XYZ file of C-alpha atoms in Angstrom:
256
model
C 76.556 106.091 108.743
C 77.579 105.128 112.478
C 81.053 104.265 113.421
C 81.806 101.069 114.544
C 82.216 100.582 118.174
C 86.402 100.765 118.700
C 86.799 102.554 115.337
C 86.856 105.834 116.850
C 89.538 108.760 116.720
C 91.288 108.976 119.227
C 93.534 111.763 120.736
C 95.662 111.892 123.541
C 97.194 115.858 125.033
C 100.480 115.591 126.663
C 103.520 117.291 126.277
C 104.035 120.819 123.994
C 107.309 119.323 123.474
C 106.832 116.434 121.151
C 103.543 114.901 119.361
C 103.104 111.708 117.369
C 100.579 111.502 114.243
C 98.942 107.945 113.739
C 98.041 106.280 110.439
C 95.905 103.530 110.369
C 95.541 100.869 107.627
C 93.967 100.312 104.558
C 90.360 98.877 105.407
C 91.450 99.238 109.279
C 90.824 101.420 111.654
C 92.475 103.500 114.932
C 91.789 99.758 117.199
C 94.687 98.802 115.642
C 97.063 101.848 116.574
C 95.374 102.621 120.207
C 97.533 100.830 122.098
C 100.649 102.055 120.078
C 98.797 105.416 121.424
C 98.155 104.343 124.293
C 101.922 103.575 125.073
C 102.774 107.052 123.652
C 100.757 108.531 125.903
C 102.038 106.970 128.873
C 105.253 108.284 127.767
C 103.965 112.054 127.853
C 103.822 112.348 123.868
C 100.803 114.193 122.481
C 98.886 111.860 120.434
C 96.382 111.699 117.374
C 94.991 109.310 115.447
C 92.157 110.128 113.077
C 89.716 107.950 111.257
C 90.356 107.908 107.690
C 87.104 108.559 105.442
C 85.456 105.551 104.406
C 86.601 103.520 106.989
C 85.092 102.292 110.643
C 80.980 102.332 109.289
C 80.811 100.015 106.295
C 82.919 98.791 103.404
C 80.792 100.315 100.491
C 81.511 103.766 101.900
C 85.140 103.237 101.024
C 84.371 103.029 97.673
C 83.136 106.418 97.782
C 86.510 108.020 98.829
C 90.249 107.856 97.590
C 93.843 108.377 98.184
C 93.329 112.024 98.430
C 90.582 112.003 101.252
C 92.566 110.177 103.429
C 96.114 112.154 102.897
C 93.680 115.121 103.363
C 92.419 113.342 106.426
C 96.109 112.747 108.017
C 97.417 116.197 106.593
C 94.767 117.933 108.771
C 96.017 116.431 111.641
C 99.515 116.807 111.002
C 98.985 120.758 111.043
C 97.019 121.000 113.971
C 100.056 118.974 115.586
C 102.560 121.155 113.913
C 100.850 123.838 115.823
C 100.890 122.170 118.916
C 103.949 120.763 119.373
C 107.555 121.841 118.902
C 108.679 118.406 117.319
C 106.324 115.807 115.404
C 106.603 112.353 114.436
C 104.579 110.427 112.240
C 103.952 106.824 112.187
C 102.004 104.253 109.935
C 100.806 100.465 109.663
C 100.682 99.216 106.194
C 98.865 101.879 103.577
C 99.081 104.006 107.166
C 103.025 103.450 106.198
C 102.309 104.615 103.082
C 100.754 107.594 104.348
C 103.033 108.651 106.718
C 105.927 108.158 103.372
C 103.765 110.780 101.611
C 103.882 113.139 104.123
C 107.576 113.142 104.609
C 108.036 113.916 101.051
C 105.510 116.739 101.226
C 107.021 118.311 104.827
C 110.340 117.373 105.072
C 112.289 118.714 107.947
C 109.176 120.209 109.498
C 108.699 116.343 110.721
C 110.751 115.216 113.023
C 110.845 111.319 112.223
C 109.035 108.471 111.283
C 107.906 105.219 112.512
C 106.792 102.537 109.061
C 105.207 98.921 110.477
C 104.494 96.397 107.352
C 104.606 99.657 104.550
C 103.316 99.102 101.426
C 103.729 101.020 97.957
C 103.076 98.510 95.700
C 102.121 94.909 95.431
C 103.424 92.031 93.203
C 99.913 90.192 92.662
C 99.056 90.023 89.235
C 95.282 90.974 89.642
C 96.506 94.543 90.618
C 97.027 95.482 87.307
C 93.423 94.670 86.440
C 92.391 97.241 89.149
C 91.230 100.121 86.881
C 88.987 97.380 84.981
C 87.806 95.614 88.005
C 86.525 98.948 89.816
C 83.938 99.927 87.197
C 82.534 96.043 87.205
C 83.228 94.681 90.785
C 82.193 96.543 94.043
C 84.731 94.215 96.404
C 86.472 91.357 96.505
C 88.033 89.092 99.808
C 89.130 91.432 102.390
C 92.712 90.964 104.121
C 92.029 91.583 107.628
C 93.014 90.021 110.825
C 96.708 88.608 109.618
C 97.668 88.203 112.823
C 99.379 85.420 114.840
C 98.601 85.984 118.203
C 95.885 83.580 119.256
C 92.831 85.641 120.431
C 93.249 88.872 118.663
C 91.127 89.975 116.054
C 91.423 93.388 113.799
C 88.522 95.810 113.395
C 88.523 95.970 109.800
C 86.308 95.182 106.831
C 85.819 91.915 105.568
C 85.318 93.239 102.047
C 87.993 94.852 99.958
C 86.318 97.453 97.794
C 87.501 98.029 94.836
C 87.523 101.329 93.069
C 89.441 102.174 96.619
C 92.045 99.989 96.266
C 92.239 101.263 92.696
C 92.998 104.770 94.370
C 95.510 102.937 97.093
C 97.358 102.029 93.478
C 97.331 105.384 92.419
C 98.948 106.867 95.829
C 101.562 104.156 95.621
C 103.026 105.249 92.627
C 102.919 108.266 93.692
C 104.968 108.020 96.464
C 107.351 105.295 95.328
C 108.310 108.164 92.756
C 109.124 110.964 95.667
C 110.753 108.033 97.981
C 114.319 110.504 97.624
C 112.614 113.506 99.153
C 112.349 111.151 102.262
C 115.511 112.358 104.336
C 113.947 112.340 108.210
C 115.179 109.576 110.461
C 113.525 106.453 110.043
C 113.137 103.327 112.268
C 111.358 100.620 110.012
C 110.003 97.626 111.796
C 108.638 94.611 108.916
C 107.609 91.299 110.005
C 109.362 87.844 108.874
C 105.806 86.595 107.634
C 103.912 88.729 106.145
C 100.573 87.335 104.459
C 99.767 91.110 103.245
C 102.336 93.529 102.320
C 105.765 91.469 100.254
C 108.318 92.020 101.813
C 109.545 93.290 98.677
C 108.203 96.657 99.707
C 110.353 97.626 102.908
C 113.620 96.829 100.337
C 112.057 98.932 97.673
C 111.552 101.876 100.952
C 115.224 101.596 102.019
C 116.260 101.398 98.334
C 114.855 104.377 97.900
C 114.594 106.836 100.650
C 117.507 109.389 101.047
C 117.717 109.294 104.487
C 120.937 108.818 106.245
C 119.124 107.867 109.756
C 117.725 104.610 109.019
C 116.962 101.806 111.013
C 115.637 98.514 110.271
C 114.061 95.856 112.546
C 112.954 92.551 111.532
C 109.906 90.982 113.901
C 110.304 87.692 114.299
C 106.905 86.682 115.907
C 104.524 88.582 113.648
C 102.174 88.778 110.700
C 101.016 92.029 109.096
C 98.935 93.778 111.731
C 102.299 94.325 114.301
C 100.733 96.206 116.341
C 98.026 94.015 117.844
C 100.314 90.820 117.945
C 103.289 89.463 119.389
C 106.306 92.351 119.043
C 103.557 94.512 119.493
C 105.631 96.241 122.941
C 108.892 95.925 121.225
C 107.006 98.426 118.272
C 105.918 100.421 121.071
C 109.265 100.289 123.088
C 111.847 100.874 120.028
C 109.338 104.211 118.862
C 109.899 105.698 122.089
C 113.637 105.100 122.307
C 113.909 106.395 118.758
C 111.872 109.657 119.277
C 114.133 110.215 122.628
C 117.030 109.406 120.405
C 116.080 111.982 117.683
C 115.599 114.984 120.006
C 118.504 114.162 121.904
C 120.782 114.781 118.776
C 118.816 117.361 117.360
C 119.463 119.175 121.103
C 123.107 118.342 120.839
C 123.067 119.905 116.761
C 121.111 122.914 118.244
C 123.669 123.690 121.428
């Protein structure tokens, strides 16, 4: 199946020195997080951000893959940059959030930091629990794309949720929410005000439960879920590039 047009990878080769992963979104794709990588870029960081399976073609392929293809997806990546680059940072939007979560728990200090916009690992509606019945009957339901509230913008996402996917997106939730202690990188955490998408419920439940000592919170006034393609979009990609400067400034200062 094609890709979409604007729903490719995209990569970005820059400086040895420091590389950022990028995790897109749950029924999204890397149009939202190109001109986070764009910006990244610009400031001499290496850059990646894949395509996770299912997404960017059509959303019945989704329904087709799970929580494991796309950590696989991500993970892939992350090594290659490992490889690459002598420090790494990850950062997510939403289940891209999620993502990124996982991977800390997996590679601790081996990552350098991460960045979480609008994370989710769980969700409060009550038709969630009904998932694992819903997938084997319903294919999709309503998608949630394009909660954004800058006039003229528009995500490149599905407008279908699929199902038996976001069964697996439950799955990888609880998974993580159970590991959130093995999370001790430095972590800047930017959640918007309004959020139509992800409760904000879930950035408390992150902080709650992370065991970093490094944390940083920003609220964004003038957004809705996808923070990257609206209003405090340059203040996401402005604060990421302070924090990654200040993270290898006082990991110099704790090497010398």
């Amino acid at each position: 199946m094609a890709v979409l047009a604007g729903a490719e990878p995209f990569a970005h080769t820059g400086s040895t020195e420091a590389g950022f992963l990028l995790c897109h979104g749950f029924t999204g794709t890397p149009a939202s997080m190109r001109p986070w990588g764009d910006h990244l870029a610009e400031a001499g960081y290496t850059v990646r951000c894949p395509l996770l399976p299912g997404h960017g073609t059509r959303w019945q392929d989704m329904n087709r893959t799970g929580w494991e293809d796309w950590y696989g997806a991500v993970r892939e990546e992350l090594l290659a940059l490992l490889s690459a680059c002598d420090s790494v940072f990850v950062a997510g939007l939403s289940m891209g959030g999620t993502l990124t979560l996982r991977l800390a728990e997996e590679f601790g200090d081996r990552i350098a930091g991460i960045v979480l916009v609008n994370p989710s690992v769980l969700t409060l509606r009550w038709d969630a629990k009904l998932l694992p019945v819903l997938s084997r009957v319903l294919p999709s339901v309503p998608g949630v794309a394009n909660d954004i509230a800058k006039p003229g913008e528009t995500e490149l996402a599905y407008s279908r949720t699929p199902v038996r996917a976001a069964a697996s997106l439950a799955k990888l939730w609880r998974l993580t929410r159970a590991d959130l202690a093995k999370v001790t990188q430095p972590v800047l955490l930017l959640h918007s005000a309004v959020d139509h998408i992800v409760e904000p419920v879930n950035s408390q439940v992150i902080l709650d439960g992370i065991g970093s000592e490094d944390v940083t919170e920003v609220v964004l006034e003038n957004s809705f879920h996808v923070a990257t393609q609206d209003h405090d979009a340059s203040l996401i990609f402005t604060r990421t590039v302070d924090f990654a400067r200040s993270v290898r400034r006082a990991g110099q200062v704790d090497a010398g």
